[in-house]
Short mmCIF file of C-alpha atoms in Angstrom, two decimals:
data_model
loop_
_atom_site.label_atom_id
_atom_site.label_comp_id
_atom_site.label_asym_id
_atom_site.label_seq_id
_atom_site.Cartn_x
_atom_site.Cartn_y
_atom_site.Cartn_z
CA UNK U 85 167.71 179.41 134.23
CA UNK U 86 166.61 176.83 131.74
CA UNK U 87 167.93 172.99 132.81
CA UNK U 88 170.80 171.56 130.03
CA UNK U 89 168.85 168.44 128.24
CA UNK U 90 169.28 164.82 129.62
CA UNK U 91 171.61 162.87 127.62
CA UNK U 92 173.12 159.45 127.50
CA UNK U 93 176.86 159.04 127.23
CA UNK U 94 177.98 157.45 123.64
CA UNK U 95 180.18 154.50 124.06
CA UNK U 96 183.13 153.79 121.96
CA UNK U 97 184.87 150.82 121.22
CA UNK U 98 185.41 148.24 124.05
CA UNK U 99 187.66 148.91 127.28
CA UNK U 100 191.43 149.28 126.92
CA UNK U 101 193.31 146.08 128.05
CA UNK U 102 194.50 148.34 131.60
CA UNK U 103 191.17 148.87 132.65
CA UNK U 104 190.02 145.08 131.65
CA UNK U 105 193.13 144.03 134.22
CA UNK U 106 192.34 146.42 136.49
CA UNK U 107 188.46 145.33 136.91
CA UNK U 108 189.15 141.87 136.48
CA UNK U 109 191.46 142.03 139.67
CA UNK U 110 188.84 144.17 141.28
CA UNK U 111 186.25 141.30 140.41
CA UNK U 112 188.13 138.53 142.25
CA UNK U 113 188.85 140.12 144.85
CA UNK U 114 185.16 140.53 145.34
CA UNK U 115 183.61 137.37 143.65
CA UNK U 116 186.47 134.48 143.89
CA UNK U 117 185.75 131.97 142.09
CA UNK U 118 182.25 133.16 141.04
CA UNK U 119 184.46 135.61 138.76
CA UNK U 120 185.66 134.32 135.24
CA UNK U 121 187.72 135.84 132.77
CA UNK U 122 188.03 132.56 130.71
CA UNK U 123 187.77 132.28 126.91
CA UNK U 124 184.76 129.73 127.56
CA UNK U 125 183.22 130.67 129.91
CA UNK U 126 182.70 134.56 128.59
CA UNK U 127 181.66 132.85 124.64
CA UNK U 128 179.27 131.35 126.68
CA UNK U 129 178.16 134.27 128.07
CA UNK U 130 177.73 135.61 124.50
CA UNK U 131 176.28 132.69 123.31
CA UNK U 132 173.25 133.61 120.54
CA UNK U 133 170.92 130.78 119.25
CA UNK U 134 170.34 132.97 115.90
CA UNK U 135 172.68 134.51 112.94
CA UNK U 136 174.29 137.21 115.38
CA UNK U 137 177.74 137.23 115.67
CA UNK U 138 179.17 136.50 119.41
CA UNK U 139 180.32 139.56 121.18
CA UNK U 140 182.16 137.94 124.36
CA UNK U 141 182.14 140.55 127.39
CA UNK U 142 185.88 141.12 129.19
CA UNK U 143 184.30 138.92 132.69
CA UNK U 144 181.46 137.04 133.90
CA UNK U 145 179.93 137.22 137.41
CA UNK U 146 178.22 134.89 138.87
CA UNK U 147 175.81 136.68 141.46
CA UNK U 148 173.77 135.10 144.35
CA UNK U 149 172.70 138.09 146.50
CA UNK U 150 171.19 141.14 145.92
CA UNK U 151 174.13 142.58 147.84
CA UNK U 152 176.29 140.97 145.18
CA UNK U 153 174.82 142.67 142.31
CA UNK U 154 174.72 146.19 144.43
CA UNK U 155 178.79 145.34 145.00
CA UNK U 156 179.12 145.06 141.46
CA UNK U 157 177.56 147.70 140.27
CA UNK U 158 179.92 150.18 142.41
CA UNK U 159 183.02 147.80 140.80
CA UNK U 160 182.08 148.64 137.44
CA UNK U 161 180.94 152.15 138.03
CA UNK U 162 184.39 152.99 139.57
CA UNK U 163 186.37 151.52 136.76
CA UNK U 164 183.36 152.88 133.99
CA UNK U 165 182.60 149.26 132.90
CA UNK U 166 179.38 147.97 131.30
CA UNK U 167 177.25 145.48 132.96
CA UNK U 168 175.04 142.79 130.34
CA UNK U 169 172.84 141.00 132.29
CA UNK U 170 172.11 137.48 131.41
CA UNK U 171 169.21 135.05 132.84
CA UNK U 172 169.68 131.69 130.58
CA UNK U 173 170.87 133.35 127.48
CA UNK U 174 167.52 132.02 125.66
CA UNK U 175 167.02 135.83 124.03
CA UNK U 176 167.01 136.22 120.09
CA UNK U 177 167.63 139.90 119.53
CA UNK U 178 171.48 140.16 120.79
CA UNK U 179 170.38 141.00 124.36
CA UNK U 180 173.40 139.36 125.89
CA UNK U 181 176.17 140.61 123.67
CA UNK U 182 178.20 142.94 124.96
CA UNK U 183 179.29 145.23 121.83
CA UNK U 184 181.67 147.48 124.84
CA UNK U 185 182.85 144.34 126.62
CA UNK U 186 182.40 144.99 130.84
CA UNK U 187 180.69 142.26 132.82
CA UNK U 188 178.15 139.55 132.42
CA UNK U 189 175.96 139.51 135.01
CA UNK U 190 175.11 135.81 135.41
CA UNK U 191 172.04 135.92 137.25
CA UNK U 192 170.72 132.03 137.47
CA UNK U 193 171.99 131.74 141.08
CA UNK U 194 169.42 133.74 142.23
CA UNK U 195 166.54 131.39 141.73
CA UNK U 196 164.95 131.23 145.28
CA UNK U 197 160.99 131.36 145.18
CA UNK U 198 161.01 133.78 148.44
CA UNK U 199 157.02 133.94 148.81
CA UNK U 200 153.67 132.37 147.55
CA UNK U 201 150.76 134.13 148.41
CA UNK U 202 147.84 131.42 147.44
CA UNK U 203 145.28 133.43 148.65
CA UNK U 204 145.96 136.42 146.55
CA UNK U 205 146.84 134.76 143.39
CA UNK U 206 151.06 136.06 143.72
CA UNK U 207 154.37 135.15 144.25
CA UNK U 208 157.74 136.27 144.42
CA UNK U 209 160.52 135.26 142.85
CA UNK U 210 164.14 136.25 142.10
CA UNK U 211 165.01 136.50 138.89
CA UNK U 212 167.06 133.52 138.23
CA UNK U 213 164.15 131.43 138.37
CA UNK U 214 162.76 129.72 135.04
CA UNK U 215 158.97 129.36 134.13
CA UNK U 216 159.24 125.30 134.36
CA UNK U 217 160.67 125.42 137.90
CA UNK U 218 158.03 127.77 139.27
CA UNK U 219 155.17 125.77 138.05
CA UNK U 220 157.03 122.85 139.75
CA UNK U 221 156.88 124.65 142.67
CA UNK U 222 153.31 125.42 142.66
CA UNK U 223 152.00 122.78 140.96
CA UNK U 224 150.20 121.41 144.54
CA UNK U 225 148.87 124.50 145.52
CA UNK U 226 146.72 124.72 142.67
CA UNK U 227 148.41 127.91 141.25
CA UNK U 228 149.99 127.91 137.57
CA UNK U 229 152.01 130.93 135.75
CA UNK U 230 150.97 131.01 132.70
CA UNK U 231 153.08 132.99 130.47
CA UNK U 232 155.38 130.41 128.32
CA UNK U 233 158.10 131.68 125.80
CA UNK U 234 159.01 128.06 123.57
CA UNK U 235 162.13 128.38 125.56
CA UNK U 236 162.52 127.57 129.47
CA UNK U 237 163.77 131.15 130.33
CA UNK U 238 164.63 132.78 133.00
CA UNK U 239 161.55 134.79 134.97
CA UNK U 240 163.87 138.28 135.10
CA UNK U 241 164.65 137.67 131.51
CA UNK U 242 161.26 137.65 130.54
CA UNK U 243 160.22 140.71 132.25
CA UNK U 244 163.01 142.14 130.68
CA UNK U 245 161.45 141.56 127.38
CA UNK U 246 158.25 142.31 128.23
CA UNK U 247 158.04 138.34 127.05
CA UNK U 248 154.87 136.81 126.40
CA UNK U 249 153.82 132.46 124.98
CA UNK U 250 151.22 130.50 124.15
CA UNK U 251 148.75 131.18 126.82
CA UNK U 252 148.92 135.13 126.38
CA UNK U 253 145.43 135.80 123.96
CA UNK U 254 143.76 134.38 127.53
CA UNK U 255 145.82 135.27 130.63
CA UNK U 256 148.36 138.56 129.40
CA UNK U 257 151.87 138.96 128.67
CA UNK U 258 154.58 139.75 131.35
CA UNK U 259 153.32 143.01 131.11
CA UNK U 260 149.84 142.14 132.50
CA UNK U 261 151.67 139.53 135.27
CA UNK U 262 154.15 141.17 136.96
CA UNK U 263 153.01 143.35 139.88
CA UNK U 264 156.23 144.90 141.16
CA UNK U 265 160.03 144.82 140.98
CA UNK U 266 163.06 144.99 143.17
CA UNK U 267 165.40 147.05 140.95
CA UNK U 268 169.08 148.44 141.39
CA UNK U 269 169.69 151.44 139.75
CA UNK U 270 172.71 152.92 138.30
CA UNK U 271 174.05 154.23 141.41
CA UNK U 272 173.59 150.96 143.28
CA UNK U 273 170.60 152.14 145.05
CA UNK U 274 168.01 149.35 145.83
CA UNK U 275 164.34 150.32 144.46
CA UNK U 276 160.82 148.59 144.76
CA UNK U 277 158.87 149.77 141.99
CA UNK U 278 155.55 148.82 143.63
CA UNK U 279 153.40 146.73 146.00
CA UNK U 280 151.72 143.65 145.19
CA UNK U 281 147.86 145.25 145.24
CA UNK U 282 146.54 144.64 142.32
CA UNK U 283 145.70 148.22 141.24
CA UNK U 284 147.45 151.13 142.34
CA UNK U 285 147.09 155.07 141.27
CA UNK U 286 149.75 156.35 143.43
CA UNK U 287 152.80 157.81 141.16
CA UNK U 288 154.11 157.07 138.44
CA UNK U 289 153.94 153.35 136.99
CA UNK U 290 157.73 152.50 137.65
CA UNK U 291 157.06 148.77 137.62
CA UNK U 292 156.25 148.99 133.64
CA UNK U 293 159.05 151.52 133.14
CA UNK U 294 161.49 148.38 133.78
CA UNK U 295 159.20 145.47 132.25
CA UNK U 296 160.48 145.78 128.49
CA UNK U 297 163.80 147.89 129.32
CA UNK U 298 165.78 144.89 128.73
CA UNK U 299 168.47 145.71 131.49
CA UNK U 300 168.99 149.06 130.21
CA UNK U 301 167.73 151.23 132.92
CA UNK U 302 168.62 148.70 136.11
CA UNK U 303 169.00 145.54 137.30
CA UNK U 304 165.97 143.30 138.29
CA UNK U 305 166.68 141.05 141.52
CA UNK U 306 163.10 140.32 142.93
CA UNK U 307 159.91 139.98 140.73
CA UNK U 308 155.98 139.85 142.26
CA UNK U 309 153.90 138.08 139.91
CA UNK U 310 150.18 137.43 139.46
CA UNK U 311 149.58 134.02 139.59
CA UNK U 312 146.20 131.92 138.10
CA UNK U 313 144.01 129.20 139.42
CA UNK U 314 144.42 125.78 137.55
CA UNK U 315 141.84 125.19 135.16
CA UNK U 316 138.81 122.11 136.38
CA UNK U 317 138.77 121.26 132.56
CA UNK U 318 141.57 121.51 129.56
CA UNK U 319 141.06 119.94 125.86
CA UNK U 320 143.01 121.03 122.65
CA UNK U 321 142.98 119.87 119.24
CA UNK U 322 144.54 120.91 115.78
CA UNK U 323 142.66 121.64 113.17
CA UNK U 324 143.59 121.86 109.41
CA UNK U 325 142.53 124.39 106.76
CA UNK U 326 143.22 124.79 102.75
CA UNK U 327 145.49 127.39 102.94
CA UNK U 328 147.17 129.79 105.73
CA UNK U 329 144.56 132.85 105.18
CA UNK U 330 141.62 130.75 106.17
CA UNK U 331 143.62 129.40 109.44
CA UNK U 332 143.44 133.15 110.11
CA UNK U 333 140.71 134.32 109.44
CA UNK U 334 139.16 131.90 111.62
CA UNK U 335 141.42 133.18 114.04
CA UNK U 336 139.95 136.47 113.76
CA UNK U 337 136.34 135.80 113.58
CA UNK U 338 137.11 133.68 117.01
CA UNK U 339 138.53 136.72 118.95
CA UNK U 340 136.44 138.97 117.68
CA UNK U 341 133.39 137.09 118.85
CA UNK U 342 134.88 137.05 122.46
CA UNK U 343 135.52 132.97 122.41
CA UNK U 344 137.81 132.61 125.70
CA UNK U 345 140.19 130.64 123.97
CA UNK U 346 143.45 130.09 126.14
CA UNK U 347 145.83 129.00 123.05
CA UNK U 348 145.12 130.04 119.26
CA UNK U 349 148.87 128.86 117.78
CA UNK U 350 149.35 129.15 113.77
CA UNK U 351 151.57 126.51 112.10
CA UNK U 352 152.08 126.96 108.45
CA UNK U 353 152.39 123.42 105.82
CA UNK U 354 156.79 123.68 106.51
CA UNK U 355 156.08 124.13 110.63
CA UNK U 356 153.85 121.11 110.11
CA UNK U 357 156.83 119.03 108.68
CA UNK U 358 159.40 120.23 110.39
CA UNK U 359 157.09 119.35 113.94
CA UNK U 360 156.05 116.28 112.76
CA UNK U 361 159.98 115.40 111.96
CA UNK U 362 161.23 116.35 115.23
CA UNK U 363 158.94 115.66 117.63
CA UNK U 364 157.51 112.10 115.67
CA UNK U 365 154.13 113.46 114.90
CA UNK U 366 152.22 112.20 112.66
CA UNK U 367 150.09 115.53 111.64
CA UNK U 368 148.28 116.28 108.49
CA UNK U 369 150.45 118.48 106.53
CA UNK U 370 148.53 121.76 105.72
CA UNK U 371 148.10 125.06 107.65
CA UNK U 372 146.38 124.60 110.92
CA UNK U 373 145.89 126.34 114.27
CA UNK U 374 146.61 124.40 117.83
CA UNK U 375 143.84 125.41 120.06
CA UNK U 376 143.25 125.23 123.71
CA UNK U 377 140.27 125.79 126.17
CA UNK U 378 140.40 126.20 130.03
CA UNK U 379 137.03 126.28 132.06
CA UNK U 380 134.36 123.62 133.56
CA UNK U 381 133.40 120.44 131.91
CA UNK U 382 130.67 122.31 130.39
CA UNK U 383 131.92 125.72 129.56
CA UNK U 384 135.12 123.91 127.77
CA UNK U 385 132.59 122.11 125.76
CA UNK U 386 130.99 125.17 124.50
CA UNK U 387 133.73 126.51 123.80
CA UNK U 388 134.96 123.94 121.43
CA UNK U 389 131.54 123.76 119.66
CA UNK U 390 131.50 127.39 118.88
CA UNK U 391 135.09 127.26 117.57
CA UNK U 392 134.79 124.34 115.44
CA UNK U 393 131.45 126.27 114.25
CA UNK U 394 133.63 128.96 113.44
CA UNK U 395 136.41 126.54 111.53
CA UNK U 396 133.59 125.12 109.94
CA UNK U 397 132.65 128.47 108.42
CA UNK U 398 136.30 129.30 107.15
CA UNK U 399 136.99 125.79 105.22
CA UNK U 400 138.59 124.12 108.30
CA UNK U 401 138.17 121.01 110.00
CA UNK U 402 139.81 117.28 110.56
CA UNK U 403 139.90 118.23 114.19
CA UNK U 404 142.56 116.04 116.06
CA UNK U 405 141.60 116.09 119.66
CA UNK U 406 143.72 115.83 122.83
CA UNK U 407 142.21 115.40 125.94
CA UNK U 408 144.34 113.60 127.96
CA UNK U 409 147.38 115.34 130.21
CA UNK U 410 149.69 113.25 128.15
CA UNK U 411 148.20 113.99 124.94
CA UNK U 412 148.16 117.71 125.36
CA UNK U 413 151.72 117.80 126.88
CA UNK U 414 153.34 115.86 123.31
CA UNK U 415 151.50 118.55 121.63
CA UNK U 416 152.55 121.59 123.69
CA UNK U 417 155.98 120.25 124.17
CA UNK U 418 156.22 119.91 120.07
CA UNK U 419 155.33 123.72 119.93
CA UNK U 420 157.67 124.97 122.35
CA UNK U 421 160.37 122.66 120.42
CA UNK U 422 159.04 124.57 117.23
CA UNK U 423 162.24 126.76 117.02
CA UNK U 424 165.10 123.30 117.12
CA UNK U 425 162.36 121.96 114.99
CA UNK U 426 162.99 124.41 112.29
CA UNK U 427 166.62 124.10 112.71
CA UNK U 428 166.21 120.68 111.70
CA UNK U 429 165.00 121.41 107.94
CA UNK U 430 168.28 122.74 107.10
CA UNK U 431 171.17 121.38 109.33
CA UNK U 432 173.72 123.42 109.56
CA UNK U 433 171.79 126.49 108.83
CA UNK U 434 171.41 129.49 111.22
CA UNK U 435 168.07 131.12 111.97
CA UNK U 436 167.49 134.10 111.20
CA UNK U 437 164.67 134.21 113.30
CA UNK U 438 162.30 137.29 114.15
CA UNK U 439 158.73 137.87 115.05
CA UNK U 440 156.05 140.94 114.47
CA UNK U 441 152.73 141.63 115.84
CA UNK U 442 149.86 143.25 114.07
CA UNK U 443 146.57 144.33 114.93
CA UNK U 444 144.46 141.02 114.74
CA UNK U 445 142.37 142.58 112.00
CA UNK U 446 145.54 142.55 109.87
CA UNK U 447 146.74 139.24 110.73
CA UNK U 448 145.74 137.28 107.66
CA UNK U 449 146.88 140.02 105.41
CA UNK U 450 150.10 140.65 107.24
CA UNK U 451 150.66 136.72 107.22
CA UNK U 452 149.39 136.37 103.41
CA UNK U 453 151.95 139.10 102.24
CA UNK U 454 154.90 137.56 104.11
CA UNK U 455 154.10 134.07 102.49
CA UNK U 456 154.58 135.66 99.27
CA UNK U 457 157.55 137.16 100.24
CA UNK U 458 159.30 134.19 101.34
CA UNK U 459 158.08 132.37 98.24
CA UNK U 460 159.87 135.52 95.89
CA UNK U 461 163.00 135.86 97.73
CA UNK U 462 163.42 132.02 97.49
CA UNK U 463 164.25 131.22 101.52
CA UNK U 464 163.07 128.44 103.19
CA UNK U 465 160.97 130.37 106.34
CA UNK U 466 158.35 128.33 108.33
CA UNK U 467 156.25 130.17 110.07
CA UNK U 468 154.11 129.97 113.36
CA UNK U 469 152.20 132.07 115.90
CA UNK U 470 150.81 133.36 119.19
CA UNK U 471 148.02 134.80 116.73
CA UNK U 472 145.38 134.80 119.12
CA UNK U 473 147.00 138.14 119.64
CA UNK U 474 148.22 138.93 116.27
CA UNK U 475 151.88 137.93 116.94
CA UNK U 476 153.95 135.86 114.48
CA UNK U 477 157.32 134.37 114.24
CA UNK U 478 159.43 133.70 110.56
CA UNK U 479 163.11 131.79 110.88
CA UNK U 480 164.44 132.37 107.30
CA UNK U 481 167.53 129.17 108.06
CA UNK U 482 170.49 130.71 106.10
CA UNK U 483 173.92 129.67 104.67
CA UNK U 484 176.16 131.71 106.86
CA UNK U 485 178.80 131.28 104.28
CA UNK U 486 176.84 132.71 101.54
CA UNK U 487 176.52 136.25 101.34
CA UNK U 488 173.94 136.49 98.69
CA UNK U 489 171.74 134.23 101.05
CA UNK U 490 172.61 136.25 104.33
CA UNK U 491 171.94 139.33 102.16
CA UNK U 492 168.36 138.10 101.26
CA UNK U 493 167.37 137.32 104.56
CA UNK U 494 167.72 140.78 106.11
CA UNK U 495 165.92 142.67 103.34
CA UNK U 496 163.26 139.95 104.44
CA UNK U 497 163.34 140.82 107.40
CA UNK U 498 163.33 144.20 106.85
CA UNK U 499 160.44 144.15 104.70
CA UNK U 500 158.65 142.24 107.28
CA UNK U 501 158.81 144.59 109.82
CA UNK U 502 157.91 147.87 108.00
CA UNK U 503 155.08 145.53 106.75
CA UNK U 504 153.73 145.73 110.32
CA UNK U 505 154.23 148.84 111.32
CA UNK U 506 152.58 150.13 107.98
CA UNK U 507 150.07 148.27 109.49
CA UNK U 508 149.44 149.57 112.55
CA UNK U 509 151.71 146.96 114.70
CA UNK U 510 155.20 146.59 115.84
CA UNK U 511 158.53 145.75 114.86
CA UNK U 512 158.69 143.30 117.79
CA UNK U 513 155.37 141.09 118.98
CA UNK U 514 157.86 139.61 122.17
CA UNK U 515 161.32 138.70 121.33
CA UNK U 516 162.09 142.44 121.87
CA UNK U 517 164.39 144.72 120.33
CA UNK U 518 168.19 144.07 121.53
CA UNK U 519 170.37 144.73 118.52
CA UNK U 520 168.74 143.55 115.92
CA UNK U 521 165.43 145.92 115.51
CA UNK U 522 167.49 149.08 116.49
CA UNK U 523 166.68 150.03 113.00
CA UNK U 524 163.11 150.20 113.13
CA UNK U 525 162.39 151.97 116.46
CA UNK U 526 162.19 155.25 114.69
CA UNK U 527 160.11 153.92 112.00
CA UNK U 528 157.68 152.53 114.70
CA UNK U 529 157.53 155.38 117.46
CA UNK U 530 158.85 158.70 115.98
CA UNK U 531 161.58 160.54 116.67
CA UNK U 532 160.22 162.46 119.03
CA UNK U 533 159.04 159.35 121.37
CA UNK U 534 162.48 157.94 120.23
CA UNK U 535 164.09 160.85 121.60
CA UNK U 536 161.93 160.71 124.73
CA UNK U 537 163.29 157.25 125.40
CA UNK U 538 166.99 158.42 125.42
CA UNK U 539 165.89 161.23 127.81
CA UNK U 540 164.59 158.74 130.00
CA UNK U 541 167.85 156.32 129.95
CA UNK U 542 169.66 159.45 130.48
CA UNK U 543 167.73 160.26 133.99
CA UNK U 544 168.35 156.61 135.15
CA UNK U 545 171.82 155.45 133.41
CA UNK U 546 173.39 158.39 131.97
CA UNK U 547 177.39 156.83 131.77
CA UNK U 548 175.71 153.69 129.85
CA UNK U 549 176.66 151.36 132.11
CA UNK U 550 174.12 149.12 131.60
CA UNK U 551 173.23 147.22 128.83
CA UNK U 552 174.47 149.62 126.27
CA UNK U 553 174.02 149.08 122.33
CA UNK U 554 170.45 147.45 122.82
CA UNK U 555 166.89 149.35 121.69
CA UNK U 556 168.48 152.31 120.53
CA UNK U 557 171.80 154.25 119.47
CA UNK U 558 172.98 157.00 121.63
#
């Protein structure tokens, strides 16, 4: 007898007032007073930092325990409610709306660092816990985590995005860093998805099935991550070049060459401006790449001569060094303040911010086309990037109240990410896809590995009760 397909139940609409007042009573009876049905606290809870409109859910939940978040689970499966779940609320894509209403899963409580394992390079984490707080943590045992989003998000959100920052050209993404996963599943069964060896060829690769699923397919309450030593020596500079195609190429020429370079970051003349606004810089305002290099006393100075032979080569230069702790944290703090930075062009203005990744031999192109596309369309978009790997970011800041404007900035955007995937990369480089790529999954992967994807939220979450309306329609 042939087996009926796998397939993932559409969702209509959001729940009918009864079943909000039914759940809601369920809820506090449960939670107490880590339940809230209030107007503020569930806007919150919806609470996106670009264009998106708000879409509140009906409750919020504050969990602590993993027993908490199994409890819940049965609660909203028994009254066929959707669970969002939300680390910080830091995403860009729509990740935390919740288009069917059900439950916010507040997961910040659970921020306990449960085990550091110095000896193997690992720790683990629930997933509450932000990326500032665990370097706190481990900043005396020598250990740092590198990957670093420009905001302070949480650790389960991250993995949830397969996230990646500044350091990733040299030490990975979240895919690369986390080892295993405490996960519960649909049917409030708690799973670990692996061990924390360091290789493993037993089974299938759960761990990476859930990295990138943002909270579609369960719910992440522990994470194991690699860890890496502190560096004996750290130096970074900017550097300035004529024009945005020669920032890249030198970008190119350096990975291609093999240059361990930790940080390769792309500002364009507007980042410049707006950085050296907001964060009182006073920067030379022209395209130019912040650089880092991690290593001994002598193999960080090699590496800076070869890369500032390699600037030389592509019309760069006017190197700006920072050596000292304090020096390089004013710098690195200005990038990860890049995004409020841009805000600050246009008060008042929304960002309609989005990234793209492209393979790095495509990077200047890819970067050269978009400049010419903001300059036709007539947006003001500053640019900047992780483009060590070939990821960068554009925040068209719109006029919400103008229609033509709003209208402009999503065939932009549009254009920007068929631009990649004509060109061999991705709709999404690291903010992931939420609601707002939807569009361009099929474009990017096919139908067919489109279609594979619902089969596989249909073997793990076939009533959609979790995270529904995010990385594809049903």
């Amino acid at each position: 007898m042939a087996s009926s397909p796998l397939t993932v139940r559409k969702r209509e609409g959001r729940l009918a007032p009864e079943t909000v007042a039914a759940l809601n009573a369920d809820l506090s009876a449960r939670f107490g007073n880590r339940f809230s049905a209030s107007d503020a606290i569930r806007r919150q809870h919806a609470h996106t930092l670009t264009w998106l409109e708000n879409q509140p859910p009906d409750a919020v939940v504050f969990a602590e325990t993993r027993e908490d978040v199994v409890d819940l689970v049965a609660i909203c499966a028994r009254r066929d409610a959707p669970i969002v779940p939300f680390g910080i609320g830091s995403s860009l894509e729509g990740h935390v709306n919740a288009p069917h209403g059900g439950v916010s899963l507040d997961l910040s409580r659970m921020n306990a660092i449960l085990a550091v394992n110095a000896q193997d390079l690992d720790c683990v984490i629930e997933p509450g816990v932000t990326r500032t707080r665990l370097n706190a943590y481990l900043h005396d045992s020598g250990l740092f985590f590198p990957i670093d989003p420009g905001a302070d998000a949480s650790l389960g959100g991250m993995a949830s995005t397969r996230a990646s920052g500044t350091n990733a050209v040299r030490y990975g993404t979240m895919k690369d860093l986390v080892l295993s996963l405490g996960v519960v599943t649909a049917d409030g069964t708690f799973v670990r998805t692996g061990t924390r060896a360091r290789k493993s060829s037993a089974g299938y690769d759960l761990t990476h099935l859930f990295v990138g699923a943002e909270g579609t397919l369960g719910i992440i309450v522990e994470i194991a991550l690699k860890l890496a030593g502190l560096p004996e020596a750290v130096s970074a500079a900017t550097c300035s070049f004529p024009d945005v195609r020669s920032a890249c190429n030198a970008t190119i020429e350096t990975i291609q060459t093999g240059l361990p370079i930790a940080r390769i970051e792309l500002l364009d003349t507007l980042s410049v401006r707006a950085f050296n606004a907001y964060s009182r810089l006073s920067l030379p305002e022209a395209p130019m790449l912040l650089v880092e290099f991690h290593g001994t006393e002598a193999s960080v100075a090699e590496q800076a001569a070869r890369f500032g032979a390699i600037v030389a080569e592509n019309g760069g230069g006017n190197f700006i060094w920072a050596t000292k702790p304090e020096e390089r944290t004013k710098l690195w703090k200005a990038r990860h303040d890049g995004f409020y930075a841009q805000m600050a062009l246009r008060p008042g203005a929304r960002p309609f911010a989005t990234d793209t990744c492209v393979p790095i031999s495509r990077l200047a192109d890819c970067v050269e086309e978009t400049l010419e596309d903001i300059a036709r369309s007539g947006l003001l978009a500053p640019i900047v990037g992780h483009v060590g790997d070939g990821n960068f970011h554009v925040s068209p800041l719109v006029d919400m109240a103008d229609a033509k404007e709003i209208e402009a900035a999503e065939a932009f955007a549009s254009r920007l990410a068929h631009r990649a995937i004509a060109m061999g990369g991705t709709c999404t480089g690291e903010h992931g896809v939420g609601q707002k790529k939807i569009a361009y999954m099929e474009d990017e992967h096919g139908a067919g590995a489109l279609d594979l994807m619902r089969r596989v939220k249909a073997a793990f979450d076939p009533r959609n009760l979790f995270n529904p309306g995010k990385i594809f329609t049903v």
